[in-house]
Amino acid sequence: MNKKNVLYVKNLNKIYSKNSSKSIKAINNLNLEVNEGEIFGLLGPNGVGKSTIFKIIMNIEQQKSGKIFLNGVDCTNLPIYERSSKFHLSYCPQYGGYFYDLTVLENLTAVAEIHIKEKNLRISKIDKIVGQFGFDSILNVKAKHVSGGERRKLAIGMAIINDPEILLLDEPYAALDILSIKMIQEIIINLQSMEKMSIIVCDHNARDLLTCVDRAIVLSNGKIIASGSPQEIINDTHARSVYFGNEFKIN
């Protein structure tokens, strides 16, 4: 039995103008599908368009052409808040995603008050995330004073406060140490298995990303040059020549 398709990006194009006479095609006729309960990866070097794809899916940026479907519904012209509220789409940016001068608890509460009107439900949801993410010891510490790994966890916790069906994680491993990366990987896998989320992760570090995804694509010059399971894209001749190199292995 085939799983339900939760995200379909169809014929997506994005063009940036460098000046009045020159433009760059950042995304070139891109098509991708993500299934229910799947961890899906976007791979490629910096500047290849991964974050731009996320911003277009959220409607933070507009595409030149192409369509965005969420749960089979054309959402191309819907604003951010409707994609978030009606289709349970959430985005965790590469940088920030939290308030530096608020404590961990104040950050979670600020977002919960936007999404959850009933007070008891709000408290219950915050308590669940605190336990799930191990925030107990840092609840009253300002975000700017906790480690980079804890800040990344906080941003993810804030992004899932509204129980999204689809979570976009933009470069979640950037500038983290090995232990923090493993911690974030465990969170991603747990969100898939326990919360049944569909999670889309983009990163330029292939090994860290491929460790926890079901399927992935490799992007080059705004196009998909390989797609499939981690092993399938590693074995792809074009992907090895353009991105991985011949010596690359996951383990």
mmCIF file of C-alpha atoms in Angstrom:
data_model
loop_
_atom_site.group_PDB
_atom_site.id
_atom_site.type_symbol
_atom_site.label_atom_id
_atom_site.label_comp_id
_atom_site.label_asym_id
_atom_site.label_seq_id
_atom_site.Cartn_x
_atom_site.Cartn_y
_atom_site.Cartn_z
ATOM 1 C CA MET A 1 0.000 0.000 0.000
ATOM 2 C CA ASN A 2 1.434 3.352 -1.069
ATOM 3 C CA LYS A 3 1.788 6.068 1.539
ATOM 4 C CA LYS A 4 -0.085 9.352 1.186
ATOM 5 C CA ASN A 5 1.765 12.165 -0.517
ATOM 6 C CA VAL A 6 1.969 15.154 1.875
ATOM 7 C CA LEU A 7 4.087 17.519 -0.238
ATOM 8 C CA TYR A 8 4.387 17.839 -3.996
ATOM 9 C CA VAL A 9 6.529 20.530 -5.593
ATOM 10 C CA LYS A 10 5.767 20.793 -9.317
ATOM 11 C CA ASN A 11 7.891 22.467 -12.000
ATOM 12 C CA LEU A 12 9.427 24.957 -9.576
ATOM 13 C CA ASN A 13 11.574 27.771 -10.945
ATOM 14 C CA LYS A 14 13.293 30.601 -9.099
ATOM 15 C CA ILE A 15 15.331 33.361 -10.718
ATOM 16 C CA TYR A 16 17.484 35.970 -8.959
ATOM 17 C CA SER A 17 18.524 39.121 -10.801
ATOM 18 C CA LYS A 18 22.162 40.071 -10.226
ATOM 19 C CA ASN A 19 21.751 43.319 -12.135
ATOM 20 C CA SER A 20 19.608 44.760 -14.906
ATOM 21 C CA SER A 21 21.277 42.600 -17.560
ATOM 22 C CA LYS A 22 22.077 39.347 -15.757
ATOM 23 C CA SER A 23 20.052 36.826 -13.771
ATOM 24 C CA ILE A 24 20.696 33.478 -12.081
ATOM 25 C CA LYS A 25 18.336 30.507 -12.248
ATOM 26 C CA ALA A 26 18.574 29.291 -8.645
ATOM 27 C CA ILE A 27 15.981 26.524 -9.073
ATOM 28 C CA ASN A 28 15.436 24.923 -12.454
ATOM 29 C CA ASN A 29 12.135 23.115 -13.119
ATOM 30 C CA LEU A 30 12.273 21.202 -9.820
ATOM 31 C CA ASN A 31 9.865 18.372 -9.012
ATOM 32 C CA LEU A 32 9.822 16.503 -5.710
ATOM 33 C CA GLU A 33 7.407 14.473 -3.602
ATOM 34 C CA VAL A 34 7.482 13.698 0.115
ATOM 35 C CA ASN A 35 5.378 10.929 1.639
ATOM 36 C CA GLU A 36 3.526 10.738 4.931
ATOM 37 C CA GLY A 37 5.786 9.820 7.854
ATOM 38 C CA GLU A 38 8.951 10.068 5.775
ATOM 39 C CA ILE A 39 12.277 11.722 6.593
ATOM 40 C CA PHE A 40 13.352 13.303 3.316
ATOM 41 C CA GLY A 41 16.730 14.939 2.701
ATOM 42 C CA LEU A 42 17.906 17.747 0.419
ATOM 43 C CA LEU A 43 21.649 17.602 -0.210
ATOM 44 C CA GLY A 44 24.013 19.871 -2.031
ATOM 45 C CA PRO A 45 26.791 22.410 -1.503
ATOM 46 C CA ASN A 46 26.124 25.863 -0.047
ATOM 47 C CA GLY A 47 24.329 28.150 -2.471
ATOM 48 C CA VAL A 48 22.663 25.360 -4.426
ATOM 49 C CA GLY A 49 19.121 26.458 -3.499
ATOM 50 C CA LYS A 50 18.172 24.210 -0.566
ATOM 51 C CA SER A 51 17.074 27.011 1.779
ATOM 52 C CA THR A 52 15.342 28.789 -1.105
ATOM 53 C CA ILE A 53 13.205 25.698 -1.731
ATOM 54 C CA PHE A 54 12.168 25.720 1.935
ATOM 55 C CA LYS A 55 11.305 29.416 1.844
ATOM 56 C CA ILE A 56 9.169 28.909 -1.256
ATOM 57 C CA ILE A 57 7.354 25.958 0.338
ATOM 58 C CA MET A 58 6.560 28.238 3.303
ATOM 59 C CA ASN A 59 5.824 31.253 1.026
ATOM 60 C CA ILE A 60 8.562 33.360 2.625
ATOM 61 C CA GLU A 61 9.846 33.794 -0.926
ATOM 62 C CA GLN A 62 7.920 33.604 -4.200
ATOM 63 C CA GLN A 63 8.865 31.396 -7.109
ATOM 64 C CA LYS A 64 9.041 32.528 -10.725
ATOM 65 C CA SER A 65 6.746 29.643 -11.682
ATOM 66 C CA GLY A 66 5.594 26.274 -10.407
ATOM 67 C CA LYS A 67 3.124 24.961 -7.847
ATOM 68 C CA ILE A 68 3.135 23.769 -4.226
ATOM 69 C CA PHE A 69 0.672 21.046 -3.163
ATOM 70 C CA LEU A 70 0.105 20.116 0.498
ATOM 71 C CA ASN A 71 -1.915 16.949 1.115
ATOM 72 C CA GLY A 72 -3.024 17.092 -2.515
ATOM 73 C CA VAL A 73 -4.327 20.680 -2.314
ATOM 74 C CA ASP A 74 -2.840 23.458 -4.449
ATOM 75 C CA CYS A 75 -1.445 25.925 -1.891
ATOM 76 C CA THR A 76 0.602 28.001 -4.329
ATOM 77 C CA ASN A 77 -1.295 31.206 -3.578
ATOM 78 C CA LEU A 78 -1.873 30.671 0.146
ATOM 79 C CA PRO A 79 -0.059 32.906 2.671
ATOM 80 C CA ILE A 80 2.253 31.558 5.381
ATOM 81 C CA TYR A 81 -0.329 31.511 8.169
ATOM 82 C CA GLU A 82 -2.796 29.431 6.120
ATOM 83 C CA ARG A 83 -0.125 26.912 5.131
ATOM 84 C CA SER A 84 0.771 26.668 8.809
ATOM 85 C CA SER A 85 -2.732 26.550 10.327
ATOM 86 C CA LYS A 86 -4.710 24.641 7.691
ATOM 87 C CA PHE A 87 -2.024 22.242 6.486
ATOM 88 C CA HIS A 88 0.085 21.971 9.658
ATOM 89 C CA LEU A 89 3.317 23.045 8.001
ATOM 90 C CA SER A 90 6.168 24.303 10.192
ATOM 91 C CA TYR A 91 9.652 25.667 9.500
ATOM 92 C CA CYS A 92 12.767 25.700 11.666
ATOM 93 C CA PRO A 93 15.306 28.131 10.162
ATOM 94 C CA GLN A 94 19.058 27.615 10.046
ATOM 95 C CA TYR A 95 19.677 30.681 12.214
ATOM 96 C CA GLY A 96 17.635 31.832 15.190
ATOM 97 C CA GLY A 97 14.064 30.656 15.538
ATOM 98 C CA TYR A 98 13.997 31.750 19.194
ATOM 99 C CA PHE A 99 14.255 34.918 21.309
ATOM 100 C CA TYR A 100 17.778 35.414 22.680
ATOM 101 C CA ASP A 101 16.754 37.411 25.761
ATOM 102 C CA LEU A 102 13.946 35.088 26.834
ATOM 103 C CA THR A 103 14.429 31.953 28.919
ATOM 104 C CA VAL A 104 13.817 28.519 27.432
ATOM 105 C CA LEU A 105 10.433 28.356 29.170
ATOM 106 C CA GLU A 106 9.492 31.897 28.068
ATOM 107 C CA ASN A 107 10.370 31.007 24.473
ATOM 108 C CA LEU A 108 8.170 27.914 24.504
ATOM 109 C CA THR A 109 5.356 29.817 26.228
ATOM 110 C CA ALA A 110 5.488 32.702 23.730
ATOM 111 C CA VAL A 111 4.928 30.381 20.786
ATOM 112 C CA ALA A 112 2.396 28.211 22.604
ATOM 113 C CA GLU A 113 0.251 31.271 23.380
ATOM 114 C CA ILE A 114 -0.007 31.978 19.655
ATOM 115 C CA HIS A 115 -1.062 28.457 18.667
ATOM 116 C CA ILE A 116 -2.930 27.036 21.670
ATOM 117 C CA LYS A 117 -5.790 29.079 23.133
ATOM 118 C CA GLU A 118 -6.815 26.764 25.984
ATOM 119 C CA LYS A 119 -4.492 27.271 28.963
ATOM 120 C CA ASN A 120 -4.418 23.695 30.266
ATOM 121 C CA LEU A 121 -3.681 22.307 26.808
ATOM 122 C CA ARG A 122 -0.934 24.899 26.424
ATOM 123 C CA ILE A 123 0.709 23.934 29.719
ATOM 124 C CA SER A 124 0.385 20.243 28.857
ATOM 125 C CA LYS A 125 2.064 20.734 25.475
ATOM 126 C CA ILE A 126 4.937 22.740 26.963
ATOM 127 C CA ASP A 127 5.454 20.081 29.642
ATOM 128 C CA LYS A 128 5.559 17.386 26.971
ATOM 129 C CA ILE A 129 8.238 19.207 24.959
ATOM 130 C CA VAL A 130 10.265 19.966 28.094
ATOM 131 C CA GLY A 131 10.358 16.268 28.938
ATOM 132 C CA GLN A 132 10.837 15.128 25.352
ATOM 133 C CA PHE A 133 13.771 17.461 24.743
ATOM 134 C CA GLY A 134 15.313 17.304 28.233
ATOM 135 C CA PHE A 135 14.927 21.012 29.006
ATOM 136 C CA ASP A 136 14.272 20.602 32.752
ATOM 137 C CA SER A 137 17.694 21.830 33.902
ATOM 138 C CA ILE A 138 17.767 24.910 31.626
ATOM 139 C CA LEU A 139 14.128 26.053 31.749
ATOM 140 C CA ASN A 140 14.944 29.349 33.453
ATOM 141 C CA VAL A 141 18.156 30.065 31.538
ATOM 142 C CA LYS A 142 18.071 32.665 28.771
ATOM 143 C CA ALA A 143 18.503 31.243 25.284
ATOM 144 C CA LYS A 144 21.637 33.306 24.679
ATOM 145 C CA HIS A 145 23.374 31.552 27.600
ATOM 146 C CA VAL A 146 22.744 27.908 26.616
ATOM 147 C CA SER A 147 24.918 25.867 24.245
ATOM 148 C CA GLY A 148 24.531 25.848 20.463
ATOM 149 C CA GLY A 149 23.069 22.350 20.575
ATOM 150 C CA GLU A 150 20.500 23.345 23.198
ATOM 151 C CA ARG A 151 19.531 26.423 21.175
ATOM 152 C CA ARG A 152 18.994 24.235 18.111
ATOM 153 C CA LYS A 153 16.839 21.892 20.197
ATOM 154 C CA LEU A 154 14.880 24.893 21.464
ATOM 155 C CA ALA A 155 14.223 26.137 17.923
ATOM 156 C CA ILE A 156 12.946 22.680 16.932
ATOM 157 C CA GLY A 157 10.812 22.483 20.089
ATOM 158 C CA MET A 158 9.249 25.847 19.267
ATOM 159 C CA ALA A 159 8.641 24.747 15.666
ATOM 160 C CA ILE A 160 6.639 21.682 16.759
ATOM 161 C CA ILE A 161 4.532 23.371 19.441
ATOM 162 C CA ASN A 162 1.583 23.429 17.002
ATOM 163 C CA ASP A 163 1.874 19.667 16.216
ATOM 164 C CA PRO A 164 2.871 20.023 12.556
ATOM 165 C CA GLU A 165 2.320 17.211 10.070
ATOM 166 C CA ILE A 166 5.227 18.483 7.973
ATOM 167 C CA LEU A 167 8.388 19.934 9.521
ATOM 168 C CA LEU A 168 11.072 21.713 7.487
ATOM 169 C CA LEU A 169 14.513 21.677 9.133
ATOM 170 C CA ASP A 170 16.992 24.041 7.496
ATOM 171 C CA GLU A 171 20.648 23.040 8.146
ATOM 172 C CA PRO A 172 19.947 21.623 11.647
ATOM 173 C CA TYR A 173 23.536 20.371 12.061
ATOM 174 C CA ALA A 174 25.309 23.605 11.086
ATOM 175 C CA ALA A 175 28.132 24.635 13.461
ATOM 176 C CA LEU A 176 27.373 21.854 15.969
ATOM 177 C CA ASP A 177 29.810 19.449 17.599
ATOM 178 C CA ILE A 178 29.564 15.669 17.084
ATOM 179 C CA LEU A 179 27.575 14.979 20.262
ATOM 180 C CA SER A 180 25.071 17.754 19.480
ATOM 181 C CA ILE A 181 24.636 16.424 15.943
ATOM 182 C CA LYS A 182 23.846 12.945 17.287
ATOM 183 C CA MET A 183 21.380 14.507 19.729
ATOM 184 C CA ILE A 184 19.560 16.332 16.902
ATOM 185 C CA GLN A 185 19.537 13.161 14.768
ATOM 186 C CA GLU A 186 17.868 11.254 17.616
ATOM 187 C CA ILE A 187 15.246 14.013 17.962
ATOM 188 C CA ILE A 188 14.470 13.839 14.233
ATOM 189 C CA ILE A 189 14.063 10.054 14.290
ATOM 190 C CA ASN A 190 11.909 10.218 17.432
ATOM 191 C CA LEU A 191 9.634 12.844 15.886
ATOM 192 C CA GLN A 192 9.114 10.543 12.923
ATOM 193 C CA SER A 193 8.442 7.408 14.972
ATOM 194 C CA MET A 194 6.549 8.875 17.950
ATOM 195 C CA GLU A 195 4.771 11.898 16.439
ATOM 196 C CA LYS A 196 4.350 10.457 12.914
ATOM 197 C CA MET A 197 5.717 13.650 11.352
ATOM 198 C CA SER A 198 6.931 14.002 7.804
ATOM 199 C CA ILE A 199 10.293 15.734 8.132
ATOM 200 C CA ILE A 200 12.281 17.421 5.376
ATOM 201 C CA VAL A 201 15.898 18.128 6.232
ATOM 202 C CA CYS A 202 18.362 20.117 4.146
ATOM 203 C CA ASP A 203 22.084 20.205 4.801
ATOM 204 C CA HIS A 204 25.416 20.362 3.004
ATOM 205 C CA ASN A 205 27.022 17.745 5.259
ATOM 206 C CA ALA A 206 26.136 14.520 3.470
ATOM 207 C CA ARG A 207 27.204 12.043 6.149
ATOM 208 C CA ASP A 208 25.182 13.666 8.941
ATOM 209 C CA LEU A 209 22.076 13.986 6.781
ATOM 210 C CA LEU A 210 22.143 10.522 5.215
ATOM 211 C CA THR A 211 22.412 8.868 8.633
ATOM 212 C CA CYS A 212 18.758 9.557 9.442
ATOM 213 C CA VAL A 213 16.799 9.980 6.168
ATOM 214 C CA ASP A 214 14.631 7.471 4.299
ATOM 215 C CA ARG A 215 15.150 9.129 0.914
ATOM 216 C CA ALA A 216 17.121 12.091 -0.382
ATOM 217 C CA ILE A 217 17.899 14.145 -3.450
ATOM 218 C CA VAL A 218 21.171 15.735 -4.522
ATOM 219 C CA LEU A 219 20.974 19.200 -6.064
ATOM 220 C CA SER A 220 23.419 20.811 -8.476
ATOM 221 C CA ASN A 221 22.867 24.063 -10.385
ATOM 222 C CA GLY A 222 19.244 24.170 -9.251
ATOM 223 C CA LYS A 223 18.463 20.680 -10.586
ATOM 224 C CA ILE A 224 18.067 17.237 -9.049
ATOM 225 C CA ILE A 225 20.963 15.061 -10.209
ATOM 226 C CA ALA A 226 20.221 12.013 -8.031
ATOM 227 C CA SER A 227 17.359 10.717 -5.879
ATOM 228 C CA GLY A 228 16.557 7.613 -3.871
ATOM 229 C CA SER A 229 17.665 5.868 -0.703
ATOM 230 C CA PRO A 230 20.954 6.945 0.904
ATOM 231 C CA GLN A 231 22.802 4.023 -0.686
ATOM 232 C CA GLU A 232 21.252 4.651 -4.093
ATOM 233 C CA ILE A 233 22.341 8.278 -4.265
ATOM 234 C CA ILE A 234 25.826 7.462 -2.941
ATOM 235 C CA ASN A 235 26.196 4.904 -5.746
ATOM 236 C CA ASP A 236 24.939 7.339 -8.398
ATOM 237 C CA THR A 237 27.805 8.065 -10.812
ATOM 238 C CA HIS A 238 26.784 11.663 -11.489
ATOM 239 C CA ALA A 239 26.313 12.468 -7.783
ATOM 240 C CA ARG A 240 29.728 10.993 -6.954
ATOM 241 C CA SER A 241 31.454 13.035 -9.652
ATOM 242 C CA VAL A 242 29.692 16.328 -8.798
ATOM 243 C CA TYR A 243 29.226 16.121 -5.032
ATOM 244 C CA PHE A 244 30.298 13.063 -3.019
ATOM 245 C CA GLY A 245 33.619 12.124 -4.569
ATOM 246 C CA ASN A 246 34.669 8.547 -5.197
ATOM 247 C CA GLU A 247 35.838 7.780 -1.639
ATOM 248 C CA PHE A 248 32.661 8.810 0.181
ATOM 249 C CA LYS A 249 30.981 6.329 2.560
ATOM 250 C CA ILE A 250 28.272 6.838 5.197
ATOM 251 C CA ASN A 251 30.071 4.812 7.878
#
